PDB file of C-alpha atoms and ligand atoms in Angstrom:
ATOM      1  CA  MET A   1      72.445 105.696  77.721  1.00  0.00           C
ATOM      2  CA  ALA A   2      69.622 107.770  76.219  1.00  0.00           C
ATOM      3  CA  GLN A   3      68.883 107.260  72.542  1.00  0.00           C
ATOM      4  CA  SER A   4      70.046 109.952  70.128  1.00  0.00           C
ATOM      5  CA  VAL A   5      67.125 111.442  68.235  1.00  0.00           C
ATOM      6  CA  LEU A   6      67.246 113.784  65.243  1.00  0.00           C
ATOM      7  CA  LEU A   7      64.154 116.009  65.113  1.00  0.00           C
ATOM      8  CA  THR A   8      63.696 117.766  61.772  1.00  0.00           C
ATOM      9  CA  GLY A   9      61.307 120.709  61.679  1.00  0.00           C
ATOM     10  CA  ALA A  10      62.134 121.235  65.343  1.00  0.00           C
ATOM     11  CA  ALA A  11      61.179 124.928  65.346  1.00  0.00           C
ATOM     12  CA  GLY A  12      57.583 124.216  64.353  1.00  0.00           C
ATOM     13  CA  ARG A  13      54.388 123.438  66.266  1.00  0.00           C
ATOM     14  CA  VAL A  14      54.652 119.651  66.264  1.00  0.00           C
ATOM     15  CA  GLY A  15      58.274 119.983  67.327  1.00  0.00           C
ATOM     16  CA  GLU A  16      57.192 122.260  70.153  1.00  0.00           C
ATOM     17  CA  ALA A  17      54.659 119.680  71.359  1.00  0.00           C
ATOM     18  CA  ILE A  18      57.213 116.861  71.224  1.00  0.00           C
ATOM     19  CA  LEU A  19      59.962 118.791  72.981  1.00  0.00           C
ATOM     20  CA  GLY A  20      57.454 120.102  75.522  1.00  0.00           C
ATOM     21  CA  GLY A  21      56.899 116.529  76.674  1.00  0.00           C
ATOM     22  CA  LEU A  22      60.181 114.798  75.949  1.00  0.00           C
ATOM     23  CA  ALA A  23      62.970 117.388  76.240  1.00  0.00           C
ATOM     24  CA  ASP A  24      64.719 115.551  79.089  1.00  0.00           C
ATOM     25  CA  ASP A  25      64.224 112.017  77.818  1.00  0.00           C
ATOM     26  CA  TYR A  26      66.612 111.826  74.864  1.00  0.00           C
ATOM     27  CA  GLU A  27      69.866 113.153  73.433  1.00  0.00           C
ATOM     28  CA  TRP A  28      68.368 115.592  70.944  1.00  0.00           C
ATOM     29  CA  ARG A  29      69.807 116.916  67.728  1.00  0.00           C
ATOM     30  CA  LEU A  30      67.366 119.496  66.442  1.00  0.00           C
ATOM     31  CA  LEU A  31      67.288 120.633  62.834  1.00  0.00           C
ATOM     32  CA  ASP A  32      65.366 123.368  61.096  1.00  0.00           C
ATOM     33  CA  ARG A  33      66.060 125.902  58.387  1.00  0.00           C
ATOM     34  CA  ASP A  34      64.803 128.559  60.818  1.00  0.00           C
ATOM     35  CA  PRO A  35      67.026 129.219  63.829  1.00  0.00           C
ATOM     36  CA  PRO A  36      65.388 128.693  67.229  1.00  0.00           C
ATOM     37  CA  THR A  37      63.707 131.623  68.950  1.00  0.00           C
ATOM     38  CA  GLU A  38      63.560 129.962  72.391  1.00  0.00           C
ATOM     39  CA  ASP A  39      65.705 127.771  74.634  1.00  0.00           C
ATOM     40  CA  TYR A  40      66.069 124.256  73.308  1.00  0.00           C
ATOM     41  CA  PRO A  41      67.573 120.983  74.506  1.00  0.00           C
ATOM     42  CA  GLY A  42      70.629 119.510  72.768  1.00  0.00           C
ATOM     43  CA  GLU A  43      72.382 120.866  69.704  1.00  0.00           C
ATOM     44  CA  PHE A  44      70.611 122.821  66.971  1.00  0.00           C
ATOM     45  CA  VAL A  45      71.566 122.473  63.314  1.00  0.00           C
ATOM     46  CA  VAL A  46      70.296 125.258  61.069  1.00  0.00           C
ATOM     47  CA  ALA A  47      69.915 123.568  57.693  1.00  0.00           C
ATOM     48  CA  ASP A  48      67.568 122.824  54.854  1.00  0.00           C
ATOM     49  CA  ILE A  49      66.603 119.160  54.515  1.00  0.00           C
ATOM     50  CA  THR A  50      67.371 119.273  50.811  1.00  0.00           C
ATOM     51  CA  GLU A  51      71.078 119.926  51.579  1.00  0.00           C
ATOM     52  CA  ASP A  52      72.428 116.441  51.109  1.00  0.00           C
ATOM     53  CA  GLU A  53      75.855 116.822  52.746  1.00  0.00           C
ATOM     54  CA  THR A  54      74.563 118.713  55.777  1.00  0.00           C
ATOM     55  CA  ILE A  55      71.819 116.151  56.346  1.00  0.00           C
ATOM     56  CA  ARG A  56      74.359 113.343  56.158  1.00  0.00           C
ATOM     57  CA  GLU A  57      76.451 115.067  58.826  1.00  0.00           C
ATOM     58  CA  ALA A  58      73.345 115.596  60.975  1.00  0.00           C
ATOM     59  CA  MET A  59      72.621 111.831  60.873  1.00  0.00           C
ATOM     60  CA  GLU A  60      75.937 110.799  62.417  1.00  0.00           C
ATOM     61  CA  GLY A  61      75.410 108.874  65.662  1.00  0.00           C
ATOM     62  CA  ILE A  62      71.617 109.085  65.423  1.00  0.00           C
ATOM     63  CA  ASP A  63      69.403 106.154  66.509  1.00  0.00           C
ATOM     64  CA  VAL A  64      65.976 107.493  65.561  1.00  0.00           C
ATOM     65  CA  VAL A  65      64.749 110.276  63.267  1.00  0.00           C
ATOM     66  CA  LEU A  66      61.481 112.124  63.814  1.00  0.00           C
ATOM     67  CA  HIS A  67      61.005 113.750  60.424  1.00  0.00           C
ATOM     68  CA  LEU A  68      58.633 116.694  60.657  1.00  0.00           C
ATOM     69  CA  ALA A  69      60.237 119.310  58.390  1.00  0.00           C
ATOM     70  CA  GLY A  70      58.169 120.304  55.404  1.00  0.00           C
ATOM     71  CA  ASP A  71      55.566 122.690  54.095  1.00  0.00           C
ATOM     72  CA  PRO A  72      52.461 122.006  56.257  1.00  0.00           C
ATOM     73  CA  ARG A  73      49.972 124.110  54.293  1.00  0.00           C
ATOM     74  CA  LYS A  74      47.043 122.302  52.712  1.00  0.00           C
ATOM     75  CA  THR A  75      47.120 125.012  50.045  1.00  0.00           C
ATOM     76  CA  ALA A  76      50.866 124.656  49.440  1.00  0.00           C
ATOM     77  CA  PRO A  77      51.796 124.921  45.760  1.00  0.00           C
ATOM     78  CA  TRP A  78      53.391 122.037  43.913  1.00  0.00           C
ATOM     79  CA  ASP A  79      56.863 123.555  43.655  1.00  0.00           C
ATOM     80  CA  SER A  80      57.030 123.906  47.427  1.00  0.00           C
ATOM     81  CA  VAL A  81      55.788 120.405  48.313  1.00  0.00           C
ATOM     82  CA  LEU A  82      57.959 118.913  45.587  1.00  0.00           C
ATOM     83  CA  THR A  83      61.058 120.514  47.080  1.00  0.00           C
ATOM     84  CA  ASN A  84      60.381 120.530  50.811  1.00  0.00           C
ATOM     85  CA  ASN A  85      58.132 117.519  51.302  1.00  0.00           C
ATOM     86  CA  ILE A  86      59.159 115.052  48.610  1.00  0.00           C
ATOM     87  CA  ASP A  87      62.759 115.864  47.694  1.00  0.00           C
ATOM     88  CA  GLY A  88      63.565 116.778  51.307  1.00  0.00           C
ATOM     89  CA  THR A  89      62.061 113.531  52.636  1.00  0.00           C
ATOM     90  CA  GLN A  90      64.018 111.463  50.130  1.00  0.00           C
ATOM     91  CA  THR A  91      67.208 113.199  51.254  1.00  0.00           C
ATOM     92  CA  VAL A  92      66.386 112.401  54.890  1.00  0.00           C
ATOM     93  CA  PHE A  93      65.664 108.708  54.203  1.00  0.00           C
ATOM     94  CA  GLU A  94      68.760 108.255  52.045  1.00  0.00           C
ATOM     95  CA  ALA A  95      71.005 109.790  54.691  1.00  0.00           C
ATOM     96  CA  ALA A  96      69.291 107.827  57.477  1.00  0.00           C
ATOM     97  CA  VAL A  97      69.854 104.509  55.734  1.00  0.00           C
ATOM     98  CA  ASP A  98      73.483 105.326  54.961  1.00  0.00           C
ATOM     99  CA  ALA A  99      74.108 106.314  58.591  1.00  0.00           C
ATOM    100  CA  GLY A 100      72.564 103.092  59.961  1.00  0.00           C
ATOM    101  CA  VAL A 101      69.654 104.824  61.691  1.00  0.00           C
ATOM    102  CA  GLU A 102      67.231 102.253  63.200  1.00  0.00           C
ATOM    103  CA  LYS A 103      63.887 104.014  62.827  1.00  0.00           C
ATOM    104  CA  VAL A 104      62.256 106.938  61.081  1.00  0.00           C
ATOM    105  CA  ALA A 105      58.901 108.346  62.167  1.00  0.00           C
ATOM    106  CA  PHE A 106      57.437 110.437  59.350  1.00  0.00           C
ATOM    107  CA  ALA A 107      54.902 113.218  59.958  1.00  0.00           C
ATOM    108  CA  SER A 108      52.225 112.327  57.443  1.00  0.00           C
ATOM    109  CA  SER A 109      48.815 113.932  57.443  1.00  0.00           C
ATOM    110  CA  ASN A 110      45.068 113.511  57.444  1.00  0.00           C
ATOM    111  CA  HIS A 111      45.253 115.176  54.018  1.00  0.00           C
ATOM    112  CA  ALA A 112      46.733 111.939  52.606  1.00  0.00           C
ATOM    113  CA  VAL A 113      43.186 110.566  52.844  1.00  0.00           C
ATOM    114  CA  GLY A 114      41.175 113.783  52.546  1.00  0.00           C
ATOM    115  CA  HIS A 115      39.044 112.619  49.638  1.00  0.00           C
ATOM    116  CA  TYR A 116      37.337 109.957  51.736  1.00  0.00           C
ATOM    117  CA  GLU A 117      35.429 112.927  53.138  1.00  0.00           C
ATOM    118  CA  THR A 118      32.848 112.920  50.381  1.00  0.00           C
ATOM    119  CA  ASP A 119      29.722 115.057  50.212  1.00  0.00           C
ATOM    120  CA  GLU A 120      27.671 111.931  50.997  1.00  0.00           C
ATOM    121  CA  ARG A 121      29.619 111.166  54.184  1.00  0.00           C
ATOM    122  CA  THR A 122      30.037 114.654  55.581  1.00  0.00           C
ATOM    123  CA  PRO A 123      29.347 116.127  58.037  1.00  0.00           C
ATOM    124  CA  GLU A 124      27.883 112.923  59.573  1.00  0.00           C
ATOM    125  CA  MET A 125      31.251 111.139  59.626  1.00  0.00           C
ATOM    126  CA  TYR A 126      32.622 113.819  61.948  1.00  0.00           C
ATOM    127  CA  ARG A 127      30.064 112.942  64.640  1.00  0.00           C
ATOM    128  CA  ALA A 128      30.281 110.559  67.591  1.00  0.00           C
ATOM    129  CA  ASP A 129      27.214 108.552  66.577  1.00  0.00           C
ATOM    130  CA  ASP A 130      28.635 107.780  63.108  1.00  0.00           C
ATOM    131  CA  ASP A 131      30.698 104.583  62.832  1.00  0.00           C
ATOM    132  CA  TYR A 132      32.689 105.370  59.638  1.00  0.00           C
ATOM    133  CA  LEU A 133      36.380 104.672  60.365  1.00  0.00           C
ATOM    134  CA  LEU A 134      39.593 104.746  58.351  1.00  0.00           C
ATOM    135  CA  ASP A 135      42.231 102.462  59.840  1.00  0.00           C
ATOM    136  CA  GLY A 136      45.350 102.970  57.703  1.00  0.00           C
ATOM    137  CA  THR A 137      44.848  99.875  55.513  1.00  0.00           C
ATOM    138  CA  GLU A 138      42.790 101.860  52.971  1.00  0.00           C
ATOM    139  CA  GLN A 139      44.238 103.203  49.739  1.00  0.00           C
ATOM    140  CA  PRO A 140      45.479 106.805  50.016  1.00  0.00           C
ATOM    141  CA  ARG A 141      43.066 109.408  48.630  1.00  0.00           C
ATOM    142  CA  PRO A 142      44.833 112.760  48.989  1.00  0.00           C
ATOM    143  CA  GLY A 143      42.622 115.812  49.122  1.00  0.00           C
ATOM    144  CA  ASN A 144      45.175 118.281  47.721  1.00  0.00           C
ATOM    145  CA  LEU A 145      48.748 118.472  46.412  1.00  0.00           C
ATOM    146  CA  TYR A 146      50.033 118.739  49.964  1.00  0.00           C
ATOM    147  CA  GLY A 147      48.267 115.419  50.640  1.00  0.00           C
ATOM    148  CA  VAL A 148      49.879 113.980  47.516  1.00  0.00           C
ATOM    149  CA  SER A 149      53.281 114.931  48.927  1.00  0.00           C
ATOM    150  CA  LYS A 150      52.475 113.116  52.180  1.00  0.00           C
ATOM    151  CA  VAL A 151      51.486 109.983  50.272  1.00  0.00           C
ATOM    152  CA  ALA A 152      54.805 110.289  48.429  1.00  0.00           C
ATOM    153  CA  GLY A 153      56.597 110.490  51.790  1.00  0.00           C
ATOM    154  CA  GLU A 154      54.807 107.346  52.986  1.00  0.00           C
ATOM    155  CA  SER A 155      55.800 105.644  49.750  1.00  0.00           C
ATOM    156  CA  LEU A 156      59.436 106.686  50.160  1.00  0.00           C
ATOM    157  CA  GLY A 157      59.325 105.088  53.604  1.00  0.00           C
ATOM    158  CA  ARG A 158      57.881 101.909  52.127  1.00  0.00           C
ATOM    159  CA  TYR A 159      60.730 101.763  49.621  1.00  0.00           C
ATOM    160  CA  TYR A 160      63.504 102.451  52.122  1.00  0.00           C
ATOM    161  CA  HIS A 161      62.036  99.882  54.526  1.00  0.00           C
ATOM    162  CA  ASP A 162      61.662  97.164  51.904  1.00  0.00           C
ATOM    163  CA  GLU A 163      65.009  97.838  50.263  1.00  0.00           C
ATOM    164  CA  TYR A 164      67.163  98.488  53.349  1.00  0.00           C
ATOM    165  CA  GLY A 165      65.191  97.203  56.358  1.00  0.00           C
ATOM    166  CA  ILE A 166      64.959 100.514  58.207  1.00  0.00           C
ATOM    167  CA  SER A 167      61.907 100.668  60.500  1.00  0.00           C
ATOM    168  CA  VAL A 168      59.379 103.278  59.386  1.00  0.00           C
ATOM    169  CA  VAL A 169      56.203 104.566  60.973  1.00  0.00           C
ATOM    170  CA  ASN A 170      54.006 107.098  59.197  1.00  0.00           C
ATOM    171  CA  VAL A 171      51.909 109.113  61.590  1.00  0.00           C
ATOM    172  CA  ARG A 172      48.922 110.631  59.812  1.00  0.00           C
ATOM    173  CA  ILE A 173      48.575 113.543  62.180  1.00  0.00           C
ATOM    174  CA  GLY A 174      45.102 115.043  62.597  1.00  0.00           C
ATOM    175  CA  ASN A 175      44.772 118.585  63.918  1.00  0.00           C
ATOM    176  CA  LEU A 176      47.255 119.566  66.618  1.00  0.00           C
ATOM    177  CA  THR A 177      46.251 122.444  68.857  1.00  0.00           C
ATOM    178  CA  GLU A 178      47.467 123.455  72.281  1.00  0.00           C
ATOM    179  CA  ASN A 179      45.203 123.392  75.368  1.00  0.00           C
ATOM    180  CA  HIS A 180      41.890 123.220  73.539  1.00  0.00           C
ATOM    181  CA  PRO A 181      40.442 121.483  70.456  1.00  0.00           C
ATOM    182  CA  PRO A 182      39.405 123.685  67.523  1.00  0.00           C
ATOM    183  CA  ILE A 183      36.220 125.609  68.312  1.00  0.00           C
ATOM    184  CA  ASP A 184      33.168 125.452  66.004  1.00  0.00           C
ATOM    185  CA  TYR A 185      34.965 122.990  63.743  1.00  0.00           C
ATOM    186  CA  GLU A 186      33.508 119.465  63.869  1.00  0.00           C
ATOM    187  CA  ARG A 187      36.118 117.999  61.578  1.00  0.00           C
ATOM    188  CA  GLY A 188      38.931 119.454  63.644  1.00  0.00           C
ATOM    189  CA  GLN A 189      37.404 118.169  66.868  1.00  0.00           C
ATOM    190  CA  ALA A 190      37.126 114.676  65.388  1.00  0.00           C
ATOM    191  CA  MET A 191      40.817 114.603  64.503  1.00  0.00           C
ATOM    192  CA  TRP A 192      42.142 116.650  67.398  1.00  0.00           C
ATOM    193  CA  LEU A 193      45.590 115.737  68.701  1.00  0.00           C
ATOM    194  CA  SER A 194      46.493 117.320  72.019  1.00  0.00           C
ATOM    195  CA  TYR A 195      50.033 118.412  72.746  1.00  0.00           C
ATOM    196  CA  ARG A 196      50.542 115.778  75.437  1.00  0.00           C
ATOM    197  CA  ASP A 197      49.144 112.956  73.305  1.00  0.00           C
ATOM    198  CA  CYS A 198      51.393 114.143  70.471  1.00  0.00           C
ATOM    199  CA  ALA A 199      54.491 113.947  72.667  1.00  0.00           C
ATOM    200  CA  HIS A 200      53.456 110.532  73.985  1.00  0.00           C
ATOM    201  CA  LEU A 201      52.736 109.202  70.485  1.00  0.00           C
ATOM    202  CA  PHE A 202      56.137 110.219  69.138  1.00  0.00           C
ATOM    203  CA  ASP A 203      57.746 108.823  72.297  1.00  0.00           C
ATOM    204  CA  ARG A 204      56.161 105.492  71.405  1.00  0.00           C
ATOM    205  CA  CYS A 205      57.499 105.879  67.843  1.00  0.00           C
ATOM    206  CA  ILE A 206      60.986 106.135  69.349  1.00  0.00           C
ATOM    207  CA  GLN A 207      60.562 103.242  71.783  1.00  0.00           C
ATOM    208  CA  ALA A 208      58.408 100.628  70.037  1.00  0.00           C
ATOM    209  CA  ASP A 209      59.532  97.899  67.643  1.00  0.00           C
ATOM    210  CA  TYR A 210      57.932  97.881  64.199  1.00  0.00           C
ATOM    211  CA  ASP A 211      58.648  97.222  60.546  1.00  0.00           C
ATOM    212  CA  TYR A 212      56.546  99.505  58.303  1.00  0.00           C
ATOM    213  CA  GLU A 213      53.415 101.079  59.735  1.00  0.00           C
ATOM    214  CA  ILE A 214      50.762 103.665  58.998  1.00  0.00           C
ATOM    215  CA  VAL A 215      48.921 104.956  62.058  1.00  0.00           C
ATOM    216  CA  TYR A 216      46.587 107.833  62.757  1.00  0.00           C
ATOM    217  CA  GLY A 217      47.741 110.500  65.170  1.00  0.00           C
ATOM    218  CA  ILE A 218      44.692 111.776  66.999  1.00  0.00           C
ATOM    219  CA  SER A 219      43.587 111.881  70.627  1.00  0.00           C
ATOM    220  CA  ASP A 220      40.937 109.460  71.928  1.00  0.00           C
ATOM    221  CA  ASN A 221      38.092 111.687  70.752  1.00  0.00           C
ATOM    222  CA  ASP A 222      34.464 110.522  71.037  1.00  0.00           C
ATOM    223  CA  ARG A 223      34.026 111.912  67.546  1.00  0.00           C
ATOM    224  CA  LYS A 224      36.460 110.105  65.324  1.00  0.00           C
ATOM    225  CA  TYR A 225      36.716 108.800  61.797  1.00  0.00           C
ATOM    226  CA  TYR A 226      40.306 107.620  62.176  1.00  0.00           C
ATOM    227  CA  SER A 227      40.958 104.452  64.136  1.00  0.00           C
ATOM    228  CA  ILE A 228      43.704 104.607  66.762  1.00  0.00           C
ATOM    229  CA  GLU A 229      43.719 100.828  67.265  1.00  0.00           C
ATOM    230  CA  ARG A 230      46.836 100.226  65.184  1.00  0.00           C
ATOM    231  CA  ALA A 231      48.746 102.913  67.077  1.00  0.00           C
ATOM    232  CA  LYS A 232      47.678 101.298  70.343  1.00  0.00           C
ATOM    233  CA  GLU A 233      48.512  97.780  69.213  1.00  0.00           C
ATOM    234  CA  VAL A 234      51.849  98.342  67.507  1.00  0.00           C
ATOM    235  CA  LEU A 235      53.202 101.369  69.341  1.00  0.00           C
ATOM    236  CA  GLY A 236      51.562 101.065  72.749  1.00  0.00           C
ATOM    237  CA  TYR A 237      49.877 104.448  72.293  1.00  0.00           C
ATOM    238  CA  GLU A 238      47.672 105.345  75.259  1.00  0.00           C
ATOM    239  CA  PRO A 239      46.128 108.758  74.616  1.00  0.00           C
ATOM    240  CA  GLN A 240      44.778 110.705  77.566  1.00  0.00           C
ATOM    241  CA  ASP A 241      42.768 113.438  75.857  1.00  0.00           C
ATOM    242  CA  ASN A 242      39.357 113.616  74.181  1.00  0.00           C
ATOM    243  CA  SER A 243      37.939 116.657  72.420  1.00  0.00           C
ATOM    244  CA  ALA A 244      34.520 115.851  73.961  1.00  0.00           C
ATOM    245  CA  ALA A 245      35.897 116.737  77.386  1.00  0.00           C
ATOM    246  CA  HIS A 246      36.094 120.359  76.203  1.00  0.00           C
ATOM    247  CA  ASN A 247      32.496 120.640  74.975  1.00  0.00           C
ATOM    248  CA  ASP A 248      31.496 122.930  77.820  1.00  0.00           C
ATOM    249  CA  ASP A 249      34.652 125.069  77.853  1.00  0.00           C
TER     250      ASP A 249
HETATM  251  N1  NAI B   1      50.249 120.714  62.930  1.00  0.00           N
HETATM  252  C1  NAI B   1      49.400 119.775  62.490  1.00  0.00           C
HETATM  253  O1  NAI B   1      48.234 119.702  62.957  1.00  0.00           O
HETATM  254  C2  NAI B   1      49.840 118.802  61.443  1.00  0.00           C
HETATM  255  C3  NAI B   1      51.137 118.748  60.973  1.00  0.00           C
HETATM  256  N2  NAI B   1      51.493 117.785  60.053  1.00  0.00           N
HETATM  257  C4  NAI B   1      52.867 117.695  59.570  1.00  0.00           C
HETATM  258  O2  NAI B   1      53.751 117.783  60.660  1.00  0.00           O
HETATM  259  C5  NAI B   1      54.934 118.476  60.252  1.00  0.00           C
HETATM  260  C6  NAI B   1      55.167 119.659  61.168  1.00  0.00           C
HETATM  261  O3  NAI B   1      54.054 120.514  61.055  1.00  0.00           O
HETATM  262  P1  NAI B   1      53.934 121.841  61.934  1.00  0.00           P
HETATM  263  O4  NAI B   1      54.873 121.768  63.083  1.00  0.00           O
HETATM  264  O5  NAI B   1      52.504 122.070  62.181  1.00  0.00           O
HETATM  265  O6  NAI B   1      54.419 122.909  60.889  1.00  0.00           O
HETATM  266  P2  NAI B   1      55.345 124.177  61.146  1.00  0.00           P
HETATM  267  O7  NAI B   1      55.316 124.996  59.911  1.00  0.00           O
HETATM  268  O8  NAI B   1      54.991 124.818  62.452  1.00  0.00           O
HETATM  269  O9  NAI B   1      56.777 123.509  61.294  1.00  0.00           O
HETATM  270  C7  NAI B   1      57.471 122.975  60.194  1.00  0.00           C
HETATM  271  C8  NAI B   1      58.931 123.318  60.385  1.00  0.00           C
HETATM  272  O10 NAI B   1      59.654 122.724  59.316  1.00  0.00           O
HETATM  273  C9  NAI B   1      60.619 123.664  58.883  1.00  0.00           C
HETATM  274  N3  NAI B   1      60.923 123.398  57.484  1.00  0.00           N
HETATM  275  C10 NAI B   1      60.074 123.473  56.426  1.00  0.00           C
HETATM  276  N4  NAI B   1      60.711 123.164  55.303  1.00  0.00           N
HETATM  277  C11 NAI B   1      61.999 122.891  55.653  1.00  0.00           C
HETATM  278  C12 NAI B   1      63.143 122.513  54.926  1.00  0.00           C
HETATM  279  N5  NAI B   1      63.119 122.381  53.589  1.00  0.00           N
HETATM  280  N6  NAI B   1      64.292 122.296  55.605  1.00  0.00           N
HETATM  281  C13 NAI B   1      64.347 122.462  56.955  1.00  0.00           C
HETATM  282  N7  NAI B   1      63.294 122.838  57.699  1.00  0.00           N
HETATM  283  C14 NAI B   1      62.128 123.041  57.042  1.00  0.00           C
HETATM  284  C15 NAI B   1      60.003 125.041  59.087  1.00  0.00           C
HETATM  285  O11 NAI B   1      61.003 126.041  59.230  1.00  0.00           O
HETATM  286  C16 NAI B   1      59.185 124.818  60.361  1.00  0.00           C
HETATM  287  O12 NAI B   1      59.901 125.190  61.520  1.00  0.00           O
HETATM  288  C17 NAI B   1      54.746 118.863  58.797  1.00  0.00           C
HETATM  289  O13 NAI B   1      55.390 117.923  57.982  1.00  0.00           O
HETATM  290  C18 NAI B   1      53.246 118.805  58.609  1.00  0.00           C
HETATM  291  O14 NAI B   1      52.914 118.505  57.287  1.00  0.00           O
HETATM  292  C19 NAI B   1      50.597 116.876  59.583  1.00  0.00           C
HETATM  293  C20 NAI B   1      49.300 116.921  59.977  1.00  0.00           C
HETATM  294  C21 NAI B   1      48.805 117.874  60.943  1.00  0.00           C
HETATM  295  O1  LIG B   2      48.196 118.422  57.656  1.00  0.00           O
HETATM  296  C1  LIG B   2      47.722 119.342  58.277  1.00  0.00           C
HETATM  297  O2  LIG B   2      46.494 119.209  58.831  1.00  0.00           O
HETATM  298  C2  LIG B   2      46.044 120.058  59.895  1.00  0.00           C
HETATM  299  C3  LIG B   2      44.533 119.945  59.974  1.00  0.00           C
HETATM  300  O3  LIG B   2      44.004 120.218  58.709  1.00  0.00           O
HETATM  301  P1  LIG B   2      42.801 121.244  58.476  1.00  0.00           P
HETATM  302  O4  LIG B   2      42.277 120.921  57.116  1.00  0.00           O
HETATM  303  O5  LIG B   2      41.794 120.983  59.554  1.00  0.00           O
HETATM  304  O6  LIG B   2      43.371 122.628  58.589  1.00  0.00           O
HETATM  305  C4  LIG B   2      46.500 121.493  59.647  1.00  0.00           C
HETATM  306  O7  LIG B   2      46.118 122.303  60.747  1.00  0.00           O
HETATM  307  C5  LIG B   2      48.003 121.500  59.488  1.00  0.00           C
HETATM  308  O8  LIG B   2      48.489 122.802  59.262  1.00  0.00           O
HETATM  309  C6  LIG B   2      48.382 120.642  58.300  1.00  0.00           C
HETATM  310  O9  LIG B   2      49.798 120.528  58.250  1.00  0.00           O
END
């Protein structure tokens, strides 16, 4: 029988990429505070992730949670990330543990480590001939309050894994765009994540066995300053796209 997967933030862009690739592969329960505007697979729960009781109900019978819901803006103010990204993520983890969910994949961000991009290192680190690489073992260095909220989410996962044994993978997503990497944006090309690699990566998060992990979610770009070796090794991630293939588009 197919695994039951709860996808929070299902109405957003990352949700669209995941469902675009995996709609037929799982029993989906989709959750978002915004109702869907298009056809969707499975049942759709319209709820806010800070609503404790509703989130508990949404966890019933779920094997794996892909937790995407949150404020994705790098300029998001503190009150929003505190509520949506930190409080909401704690509510999701608490309910997941209580419901006996096996795994949670958390949508973290490149902005959790944004301050490694110092004036001395940029823009060279965005280029293919530069060998600077972050691999997920480094200390977080958030570049904004949104990044702070993602580090908090990773830390909540650490706690719920260590305390309750739930498997947790934090995917520090780069820059997801459909069809084409960002144009005239070296940084965005270096951390491009294509829609199909995004769907495949989260598929691996559902299927693979792990304890607590931090991986980078980017395609196999020639330009890169995030290593994808851990995602390959632990999750079996095999990306197919590379922003360099679009240089002449
Ligand atoms: N798109 C990207 O390139 C990246 C995205 N991420 C993360 O991935 C996740 C999804 O991002 P996107 O799909 O791009 O954003 P999005 O804004 O398109 O989707 C987020 C969805 O979450 C929902 N949501 C927000 N707060 C909620 C709450 N309190 N309760 C219920 N639903 C709520 C929104 O209604 C929206 O549909 C976010 O956590 C974001 O921080 C991280 C790095 C890069
Ligand atoms: O975390 C996120 O990062 C991506 C890429 O960041 P940017 O600094 O290149 O804009 C961003 O597009 C996305 O909205 C955000 O959630």
